[in-house]
Amino acid sequence: ACLEAGVVAVPVYVDETPENTAAIVAHSKAQVLITSTEIALKLGGLLTSSSLTHAVVLGELDGSDEAEAVRSAVAVVSFEELQQGEGVDKDVKIAPTDPAYVLYETDESAKLRGVVVSHANALSAVSGILANLPADKGLTSKDSFMSAMPMAEPTNLSFVNTALLSGCSICVCETTDAELFATQAYPFAPTFTYMNTTITSDLFQLFFSHIEKYPNFEATLFKRGYKSVVDTLMRGMRPKRNFTDFAYLRHYRNVIGGKLRLLYLSADVPSKHVEWFRVLHGAHVIPVFGTAQTAGVATAGHFYDYASAIENHN
């Protein structure tokens, strides 16, 4: 909505400290805060000395001292009221060089630094992602994106924009807990997602904790089948459906919906995890690396390169 209305957005991590959040608000000179009741109460009196004039809150503020501090600092509007309003100005004029959002980070000297991303910059980041896909493997309105990371995470924000531009449906799941992620992913059945090393490590441990419980004979069968799939990938081919896939792998695919076809991973994900996702999910796994400050993808694995990033990060 901010992008369409020409409003400059400043995404902030939900687990950011109240002091840092207040500092970001003050530095960006933001006028409107959109947040949850819980976070608004944590900020409380810190909002008094800021440039904020309004706070849009999801939920209702109680009668606590913290809530009164919020009400005295800004005009509070409920998110439900906002939804029933007049909407955005469809005739707003937006130039490519106009700011779309500002991404904050802490530099080497522990000082906050905001990087302005223009509408042209945001579109360039999306183009970088889409350019890596073959023409017949591109994203369409039939695809669904699982946003497993915070909206303030720069690369994830670019994937959200990619999904929006491609007309995909989106499920937002801001958790690093593998079981919660799987619980939300199963009914949604995403076709593509982006994960960092925190989520992949948790999923990796979750699945292998089940595999370690196999009886000896079954464990031997699984390991042989797994190695066979890895050997096929290292030869540059995707394995065909076989006994191992039918007896084991498809069950693990179905845990997160069974329709995953594109999986983007941050470049710091261990090679063993990259291998595991390719074997178990049969998805095209594409490690990406770029500058976090601009949310741009500087380099990415090739769509048909199944061997890279298993033995090393090419």
Coordinates of N, CA and C in Angstrom, one line a residue, residues 62-253:
D62 N -4.9 -0.9 26.0 CA -5.6 -1.0 27.2 C -5.5 0.3 28.0
G63 N -5.8 0.2 29.3 CA -5.8 1.4 30.1 C -4.5 1.6 30.9
S64 N -3.5 0.8 30.6 CA -2.2 0.9 31.3 C -1.5 2.2 31.1
D65 N -0.5 2.4 32.0 CA 0.3 3.6 31.9 C 1.1 3.7 30.5
E66 N 1.5 2.5 30.1 CA 2.2 2.5 28.8 C 1.3 2.9 27.6
A67 N 0.0 2.4 27.7 CA -0.9 2.8 26.7 C -1.3 4.3 26.7
E68 N -1.4 4.8 27.9 CA -1.6 6.3 28.0 C -0.4 7.1 27.5
A69 N 0.8 6.6 27.7 CA 2.0 7.3 27.1 C 1.9 7.3 25.6
V70 N 1.4 6.2 25.0 CA 1.3 6.2 23.5 C 0.3 7.2 23.1
R71 N -0.9 7.2 23.8 CA -2.0 8.1 23.4 C -1.6 9.6 23.6
S72 N -0.8 9.8 24.6 CA -0.4 11.2 24.8 C 0.7 11.7 23.8
A73 N 1.4 10.7 23.2 CA 2.4 11.1 22.2 C 1.9 11.2 20.8
V74 N 1.0 10.4 20.4 CA 0.5 10.4 19.0 C -1.0 10.2 19.0
A75 N -1.6 10.5 17.9 CA -3.1 10.2 17.6 C -3.1 8.7 17.2
V76 N -3.9 7.9 18.0 CA -3.9 6.5 17.7 C -5.1 6.1 16.8
V77 N -4.9 5.3 15.8 CA -5.9 4.9 14.9 C -5.8 3.3 14.8
S78 N -6.9 2.6 14.9 CA -6.9 1.2 14.8 C -6.7 0.8 13.4
F79 N -6.1 -0.4 13.2 CA -5.9 -0.9 11.8 C -7.3 -1.2 11.2
E80 N -8.3 -1.6 12.0 CA -9.6 -1.8 11.5 C -10.2 -0.5 10.9
E81 N -10.0 0.6 11.6 CA -10.5 1.9 11.0 C -9.8 2.2 9.7
L82 N -8.5 1.9 9.6 CA -7.8 2.2 8.4 C -8.3 1.5 7.2
Q83 N -8.7 0.2 7.5 CA -9.2 -0.7 6.4 C -10.5 -0.1 5.9
Q84 N -11.3 0.6 6.7 CA -12.6 1.1 6.3 C -12.5 2.5 5.7
G85 N -11.3 3.0 5.6 CA -11.1 4.4 5.2 C -11.3 4.5 3.7
E86 N -10.8 5.7 3.2 CA -11.0 6.0 1.7 C -10.0 5.3 0.8
G87 N -9.0 4.7 1.5 CA -8.0 4.0 0.6 C -6.9 5.0 0.2
V88 N -6.1 4.6 -0.8 CA -5.0 5.4 -1.2 C -5.3 6.2 -2.4
D89 N -4.5 7.2 -2.7 CA -4.7 8.1 -3.9 C -4.2 7.4 -5.1
K90 N -5.1 6.9 -5.9 CA -4.7 6.2 -7.1 C -4.1 7.1 -8.2
D91 N -4.3 8.4 -8.0 CA -3.7 9.3 -9.1 C -2.4 9.9 -8.7
V92 N -1.8 9.4 -7.6 CA -0.5 9.9 -7.1 C 0.6 9.7 -8.2
K93 N 1.4 10.7 -8.4 CA 2.5 10.7 -9.4 C 3.7 10.2 -8.7
I94 N 4.3 9.1 -9.2 CA 5.5 8.5 -8.6 C 6.6 8.5 -9.7
A95 N 7.7 9.1 -9.5 CA 8.8 9.0 -10.4 C 9.8 7.9 -10.0
P96 N 10.5 7.3 -11.0 CA 11.4 6.2 -10.7 C 12.4 6.5 -9.7
T97 N 12.8 7.8 -9.6 CA 13.8 8.2 -8.7 C 13.3 8.5 -7.3
D98 N 12.0 8.5 -7.1 CA 11.4 8.7 -5.8 C 11.7 7.6 -4.8
P99 N 11.9 7.9 -3.6 CA 12.2 6.9 -2.6 C 11.0 5.9 -2.4
A100 N 11.3 4.6 -2.3 CA 10.3 3.6 -2.1 C 10.3 3.2 -0.6
Y101 N 11.5 2.9 -0.1 CA 11.7 2.6 1.3 C 13.1 2.9 1.7
V102 N 13.3 2.9 3.0 CA 14.6 3.2 3.6 C 15.0 2.0 4.5
L103 N 16.1 1.4 4.2 CA 16.6 0.2 5.0 C 17.7 0.6 6.0
Y104 N 17.4 0.3 7.2 CA 18.4 0.7 8.3 C 19.3 -0.5 8.7
E105 N 20.5 -0.1 9.0 CA 21.5 -1.1 9.5 C 22.4 -0.4 10.5
T106 N 23.2 -1.2 11.2 CA 24.2 -0.6 12.1 C 25.6 -0.8 11.4
D107 N 26.3 0.3 11.3 CA 27.6 0.2 10.6 C 28.7 -0.3 11.6
E108 N 29.9 -0.2 11.2 CA 31.0 -0.8 11.9 C 31.2 -0.1 13.3
S109 N 30.8 1.2 13.4 CA 31.0 2.0 14.6 C 29.7 2.0 15.4
A110 N 28.8 1.0 15.1 CA 27.6 0.8 15.9 C 26.6 2.0 15.7
K111 N 26.8 2.8 14.6 CA 25.9 3.9 14.3 C 24.8 3.5 13.3
L112 N 23.6 4.0 13.5 CA 22.5 3.7 12.5 C 22.8 4.3 11.2
R113 N 22.5 3.6 10.1 CA 22.7 4.1 8.8 C 21.5 3.7 7.9
G114 N 20.9 4.7 7.3 CA 19.7 4.4 6.5 C 20.1 4.5 5.0
V115 N 19.7 3.4 4.3 CA 20.0 3.4 2.8 C 18.7 3.6 2.1
V116 N 18.6 4.6 1.3 CA 17.4 4.9 0.5 C 17.3 4.1 -0.7
V117 N 16.2 3.3 -0.9 CA 16.0 2.5 -2.1 C 14.9 3.2 -2.9
S118 N 15.2 3.6 -4.1 CA 14.2 4.2 -5.0 C 13.3 3.2 -5.6
H119 N 12.2 3.6 -6.2 CA 11.3 2.7 -6.9 C 12.1 2.0 -8.1
A120 N 13.0 2.7 -8.7 CA 13.8 2.1 -9.8 C 14.7 1.1 -9.2
N121 N 15.3 1.4 -8.0 CA 16.2 0.4 -7.3 C 15.4 -0.9 -7.0
A122 N 14.2 -0.7 -6.4 CA 13.4 -1.8 -6.0 C 13.1 -2.7 -7.2
L123 N 12.7 -2.1 -8.3 CA 12.4 -2.8 -9.5 C 13.6 -3.5 -10.1
S124 N 14.8 -2.9 -10.0 CA 16.0 -3.5 -10.5 C 16.3 -4.8 -9.7
A125 N 16.1 -4.7 -8.3 CA 16.3 -5.9 -7.5 C 15.4 -7.1 -8.0
V126 N 14.1 -6.7 -8.3 CA 13.1 -7.7 -8.7 C 13.6 -8.3 -10.1
S127 N 14.0 -7.4 -11.0 CA 14.5 -7.8 -12.3 C 15.7 -8.8 -12.2
G128 N 16.6 -8.6 -11.2 CA 17.7 -9.4 -11.0 C 17.3 -10.9 -10.7
I129 N 16.2 -11.0 -9.9 CA 15.7 -12.3 -9.5 C 15.0 -13.0 -10.7
L130 N 14.2 -12.2 -11.4 CA 13.4 -12.8 -12.5 C 14.3 -13.2 -13.7
A131 N 15.4 -12.4 -13.9 CA 16.3 -12.6 -15.0 C 17.0 -14.0 -14.9
N132 N 17.1 -14.5 -13.7 CA 17.8 -15.8 -13.5 C 17.0 -17.0 -13.9
L133 N 15.7 -16.8 -14.2 CA 14.8 -17.9 -14.4 C 14.6 -18.1 -16.0
P134 N 14.6 -19.3 -16.4 CA 14.4 -19.6 -17.9 C 12.9 -19.1 -18.2
A135 N 12.7 -18.8 -19.5 CA 11.5 -18.2 -19.9 C 10.3 -19.1 -19.5
D136 N 10.4 -20.4 -19.7 CA 9.3 -21.3 -19.4 C 9.2 -21.7 -17.9
K137 N 10.1 -21.2 -17.1 CA 10.1 -21.5 -15.7 C 9.8 -20.3 -14.8
G138 N 9.3 -19.2 -15.4 CA 9.1 -18.0 -14.7 C 7.9 -18.1 -13.7
L139 N 7.8 -17.0 -12.9 CA 6.7 -17.0 -11.9 C 5.4 -16.5 -12.5
T140 N 4.3 -17.0 -12.1 CA 3.0 -16.6 -12.6 C 2.0 -16.5 -11.5
S141 N 0.8 -16.1 -11.8 CA -0.3 -16.0 -10.8 C -0.6 -17.3 -10.2
K142 N -0.2 -18.4 -10.7 CA -0.5 -19.7 -10.2 C 0.5 -20.1 -9.1
D143 N 1.6 -19.3 -9.0 CA 2.6 -19.6 -7.9 C 2.2 -18.9 -6.6
S144 N 2.8 -19.5 -5.5 CA 2.6 -18.9 -4.2 C 3.9 -18.8 -3.4
F145 N 4.1 -17.7 -2.8 CA 5.3 -17.4 -2.1 C 5.1 -17.4 -0.6
M146 N 6.0 -18.2 0.0 CA 6.0 -18.3 1.5 C 7.1 -17.3 2.0
S147 N 6.7 -16.2 2.6 CA 7.6 -15.3 3.2 C 7.9 -15.7 4.6
A148 N 9.1 -16.4 4.8 CA 9.4 -17.0 6.1 C 10.3 -16.1 6.9
M149 N 10.6 -14.9 6.5 CA 11.5 -14.0 7.2 C 10.8 -12.7 7.3
P150 N 11.3 -11.8 8.2 CA 10.7 -10.5 8.5 C 10.7 -9.6 7.2
M151 N 9.7 -8.8 7.2 CA 9.6 -7.8 6.0 C 10.7 -6.9 6.0
A152 N 11.4 -6.7 7.1 CA 12.5 -5.7 7.2 C 13.8 -6.4 6.7
E153 N 13.8 -7.7 6.4 CA 15.0 -8.3 5.9 C 15.1 -8.0 4.4
P154 N 16.2 -7.3 4.0 CA 16.3 -6.7 2.7 C 16.0 -7.6 1.5
T155 N 16.7 -8.8 1.5 CA 16.5 -9.7 0.4 C 15.1 -10.3 0.4
N156 N 14.5 -10.6 1.6 CA 13.2 -11.1 1.6 C 12.2 -10.1 1.1
L157 N 12.5 -8.8 1.4 CA 11.6 -7.7 0.9 C 11.6 -7.7 -0.7
S158 N 12.7 -8.0 -1.3 CA 12.8 -8.1 -2.7 C 12.0 -9.2 -3.3
F159 N 12.0 -10.4 -2.6 CA 11.2 -11.5 -3.0 C 9.7 -11.3 -2.8
V160 N 9.4 -10.5 -1.8 CA 8.0 -10.1 -1.6 C 7.5 -9.3 -2.8
N161 N 8.4 -8.3 -3.2 CA 8.1 -7.5 -4.3 C 8.0 -8.3 -5.6
T162 N 8.9 -9.3 -5.7 CA 8.8 -10.1 -6.9 C 7.5 -10.9 -7.0
A163 N 7.1 -11.4 -5.9 CA 5.8 -12.1 -5.8 C 4.6 -11.2 -6.2
L164 N 4.7 -10.0 -5.6 CA 3.6 -9.0 -5.9 C 3.5 -8.7 -7.4
L165 N 4.7 -8.4 -8.0 CA 4.8 -8.0 -9.4 C 4.4 -9.2 -10.3
S166 N 4.6 -10.4 -9.9 CA 4.3 -11.6 -10.7 C 2.8 -12.1 -10.4
G167 N 2.1 -11.4 -9.5 CA 0.7 -11.8 -9.3 C 0.6 -13.0 -8.4
C168 N 1.6 -13.4 -7.7 CA 1.6 -14.6 -6.8 C 0.8 -14.4 -5.6
S169 N 0.3 -15.4 -5.0 CA -0.3 -15.3 -3.6 C 0.8 -15.4 -2.6
I170 N 0.6 -14.8 -1.5 CA 1.7 -14.7 -0.5 C 1.2 -15.1 0.9
C171 N 2.0 -15.9 1.6 CA 1.7 -16.2 3.0 C 2.9 -15.7 3.8
V172 N 2.6 -14.9 4.8 CA 3.6 -14.4 5.7 C 3.7 -15.2 6.9
C173 N 4.9 -15.7 7.2 CA 5.2 -16.6 8.3 C 6.5 -16.1 9.0
E174 N 6.4 -15.2 9.9 CA 7.6 -14.6 10.5 C 8.1 -15.4 11.7
T175 N 8.7 -16.6 11.4 CA 9.2 -17.5 12.4 C 10.4 -18.2 12.0
T176 N 11.3 -18.5 12.9 CA 12.5 -19.2 12.6 C 12.4 -20.6 13.2
D177 N 11.2 -21.0 13.7 CA 10.9 -22.3 14.3 C 10.5 -23.2 13.2
A178 N 11.2 -24.3 12.9 CA 10.9 -25.2 11.8 C 9.5 -25.8 11.9
E179 N 9.1 -26.2 13.1 CA 7.8 -26.9 13.2 C 6.7 -25.9 12.9
L180 N 6.8 -24.6 13.4 CA 5.8 -23.6 13.2 C 5.7 -23.3 11.7
F181 N 6.9 -23.2 11.1 CA 7.0 -22.9 9.6 C 6.3 -24.0 8.8
A182 N 6.6 -25.3 9.2 CA 6.0 -26.4 8.5 C 4.4 -26.5 8.7
T183 N 4.0 -26.1 9.9 CA 2.6 -26.1 10.2 C 1.8 -25.1 9.3
Q184 N 2.4 -24.0 9.1 CA 1.8 -22.9 8.3 C 2.0 -23.2 6.8
A185 N 3.1 -23.8 6.4 CA 3.4 -24.1 5.0 C 2.5 -25.2 4.4
Y186 N 2.2 -26.2 5.2 CA 1.5 -27.4 4.7 C 0.2 -27.0 4.0
P187 N -0.7 -26.3 4.7 CA -2.0 -26.0 4.0 C -1.8 -25.0 2.8
F188 N -0.8 -24.1 2.9 CA -0.6 -23.1 1.9 C 0.1 -23.7 0.6
A189 N 0.9 -24.7 0.8 CA 1.6 -25.4 -0.3 C 2.4 -24.4 -1.2
P190 N 3.4 -23.7 -0.6 CA 4.1 -22.7 -1.5 C 4.9 -23.4 -2.6
T191 N 5.0 -22.6 -3.7 CA 5.8 -23.1 -4.8 C 7.2 -22.5 -4.8
F192 N 7.4 -21.4 -4.1 CA 8.8 -20.9 -3.9 C 8.9 -20.1 -2.6
T193 N 10.1 -20.0 -2.1 CA 10.3 -19.3 -0.9 C 11.8 -18.9 -0.8
Y194 N 12.1 -18.1 0.2 CA 13.5 -17.7 0.4 C 13.8 -17.9 1.9
M195 N 14.9 -18.6 2.2 CA 15.3 -18.9 3.6 C 16.7 -18.5 3.9
N196 N 17.0 -18.2 5.1 CA 18.4 -17.9 5.6 C 18.9 -19.1 6.3
T197 N 20.1 -19.1 6.8 CA 20.7 -20.2 7.5 C 20.0 -20.6 8.8
T198 N 19.3 -19.7 9.5 CA 18.7 -20.0 10.7 C 17.5 -21.0 10.5
I199 N 16.7 -20.7 9.5 CA 15.5 -21.6 9.2 C 16.0 -22.9 8.6
T200 N 16.9 -22.9 7.7 CA 17.4 -24.1 7.0 C 18.0 -25.0 8.0
S201 N 18.8 -24.5 9.0 CA 19.4 -25.3 10.0 C 18.4 -26.0 10.9
D202 N 17.4 -25.3 11.2 CA 16.3 -25.8 12.1 C 15.5 -26.9 11.4
L203 N 15.2 -26.7 10.1 CA 14.5 -27.7 9.3 C 15.4 -28.9 9.1
F204 N 16.7 -28.7 8.8 CA 17.6 -29.8 8.6 C 17.7 -30.7 9.9
Q205 N 17.8 -30.1 11.0 CA 17.8 -30.8 12.3 C 16.5 -31.5 12.6
L206 N 15.4 -30.9 12.2 CA 14.1 -31.5 12.5 C 13.9 -32.8 11.7
F207 N 14.2 -32.7 10.4 CA 14.0 -33.9 9.5 C 15.0 -35.0 9.9
F208 N 16.3 -34.7 10.1 CA 17.2 -35.7 10.4 C 17.0 -36.3 11.7
S209 N 16.4 -35.6 12.7 CA 16.0 -36.2 13.9 C 15.1 -37.4 13.7
H210 N 14.2 -37.3 12.7 CA 13.3 -38.4 12.4 C 14.0 -39.5 11.7
I211 N 14.9 -39.2 10.8 CA 15.7 -40.2 10.0 C 16.6 -41.0 11.0
E212 N 17.1 -40.4 12.0 CA 18.0 -41.1 12.9 C 17.3 -42.2 13.7
K213 N 15.9 -42.1 13.7 CA 15.1 -43.1 14.5 C 14.7 -44.3 13.7
Y214 N 15.1 -44.3 12.4 CA 14.8 -45.5 11.5 C 15.5 -46.7 12.1
P215 N 14.9 -47.9 11.9 CA 15.6 -49.2 12.2 C 16.8 -49.3 11.3
N216 N 17.8 -50.1 11.7 CA 19.0 -50.2 11.0 C 18.8 -50.5 9.5
F217 N 18.0 -51.5 9.2 CA 17.8 -51.9 7.8 C 17.2 -50.8 7.0
E218 N 16.2 -50.1 7.6 CA 15.5 -49.0 6.8 C 16.5 -47.8 6.7
A219 N 17.3 -47.6 7.7 CA 18.2 -46.5 7.6 C 19.3 -46.7 6.5
T220 N 19.7 -48.0 6.4 CA 20.6 -48.4 5.3 C 20.0 -48.1 3.9
L221 N 18.7 -48.5 3.8 CA 18.0 -48.3 2.5 C 17.9 -46.8 2.2
F222 N 17.6 -46.0 3.2 CA 17.5 -44.6 3.0 C 18.8 -44.0 2.6
K223 N 19.9 -44.3 3.3 CA 21.2 -43.7 3.0 C 21.7 -44.1 1.6
R224 N 21.4 -45.3 1.1 CA 21.8 -45.8 -0.2 C 21.0 -45.0 -1.3
G225 N 19.7 -44.8 -1.0 CA 18.8 -44.1 -1.9 C 19.2 -42.6 -2.0
Y226 N 19.6 -42.0 -0.8 CA 20.0 -40.6 -0.7 C 21.3 -40.4 -1.5
K227 N 22.3 -41.3 -1.3 CA 23.5 -41.2 -2.0 C 23.3 -41.3 -3.5
S228 N 22.4 -42.2 -4.0 CA 22.1 -42.3 -5.4 C 21.6 -41.0 -6.0
V229 N 20.7 -40.3 -5.3 CA 20.2 -39.1 -5.7 C 21.3 -38.0 -5.8
V230 N 22.2 -38.0 -4.8 CA 23.3 -37.0 -4.8 C 24.2 -37.3 -6.0
D231 N 24.5 -38.5 -6.3 CA 25.3 -38.9 -7.4 C 24.7 -38.4 -8.7
T232 N 23.4 -38.5 -8.8 CA 22.7 -38.1 -10.0 C 22.8 -36.5 -10.2
L233 N 22.6 -35.8 -9.1 CA 22.7 -34.4 -9.1 C 24.1 -33.9 -9.4
M234 N 25.1 -34.6 -8.9 CA 26.5 -34.3 -9.2 C 26.9 -34.5 -10.7
R235 N 26.1 -35.3 -11.4 CA 26.3 -35.5 -12.8 C 25.5 -34.5 -13.6
G236 N 24.9 -33.6 -12.9 CA 24.1 -32.5 -13.6 C 22.7 -32.9 -14.1
M237 N 22.1 -33.9 -13.4 CA 20.8 -34.3 -13.8 C 19.9 -34.3 -12.6
R238 N 18.6 -34.1 -12.8 CA 17.6 -34.3 -11.7 C 17.2 -35.7 -11.7
P239 N 17.1 -36.4 -10.6 CA 16.7 -37.8 -10.5 C 15.3 -38.0 -10.8
K240 N 15.0 -39.1 -11.5 CA 13.6 -39.4 -11.8 C 12.9 -40.1 -10.5
R241 N 11.6 -40.1 -10.5 CA 10.9 -40.8 -9.4 C 11.3 -42.2 -9.4
N242 N 11.6 -42.7 -8.1 CA 12.0 -44.1 -8.0 C 11.5 -44.6 -6.6
F243 N 11.9 -45.8 -6.2 CA 11.5 -46.3 -4.9 C 11.8 -45.4 -3.7
T244 N 13.0 -44.9 -3.7 CA 13.5 -44.1 -2.6 C 12.6 -42.8 -2.5
D245 N 12.2 -42.3 -3.7 CA 11.4 -41.1 -3.7 C 10.0 -41.4 -3.2
F246 N 9.5 -42.6 -3.6 CA 8.1 -43.0 -3.2 C 8.0 -43.3 -1.8
A247 N 9.0 -44.0 -1.3 CA 9.0 -44.6 0.1 C 9.4 -43.5 1.1
Y248 N 10.3 -42.6 0.8 CA 10.8 -41.7 1.8 C 10.6 -40.2 1.4
L249 N 11.2 -39.8 0.3 CA 11.4 -38.4 0.0 C 10.1 -37.6 -0.2
R250 N 9.1 -38.2 -0.8 CA 7.8 -37.5 -1.0 C 7.1 -37.2 0.3
H251 N 7.3 -38.0 1.3 CA 6.7 -37.7 2.6 C 7.3 -36.4 3.2
Y252 N 8.6 -36.2 3.0 CA 9.3 -35.0 3.6 C 8.8 -33.8 2.7
R253 N 8.7 -34.0 1.4 CA 8.2 -32.9 0.6 C 6.8 -32.4 1.0

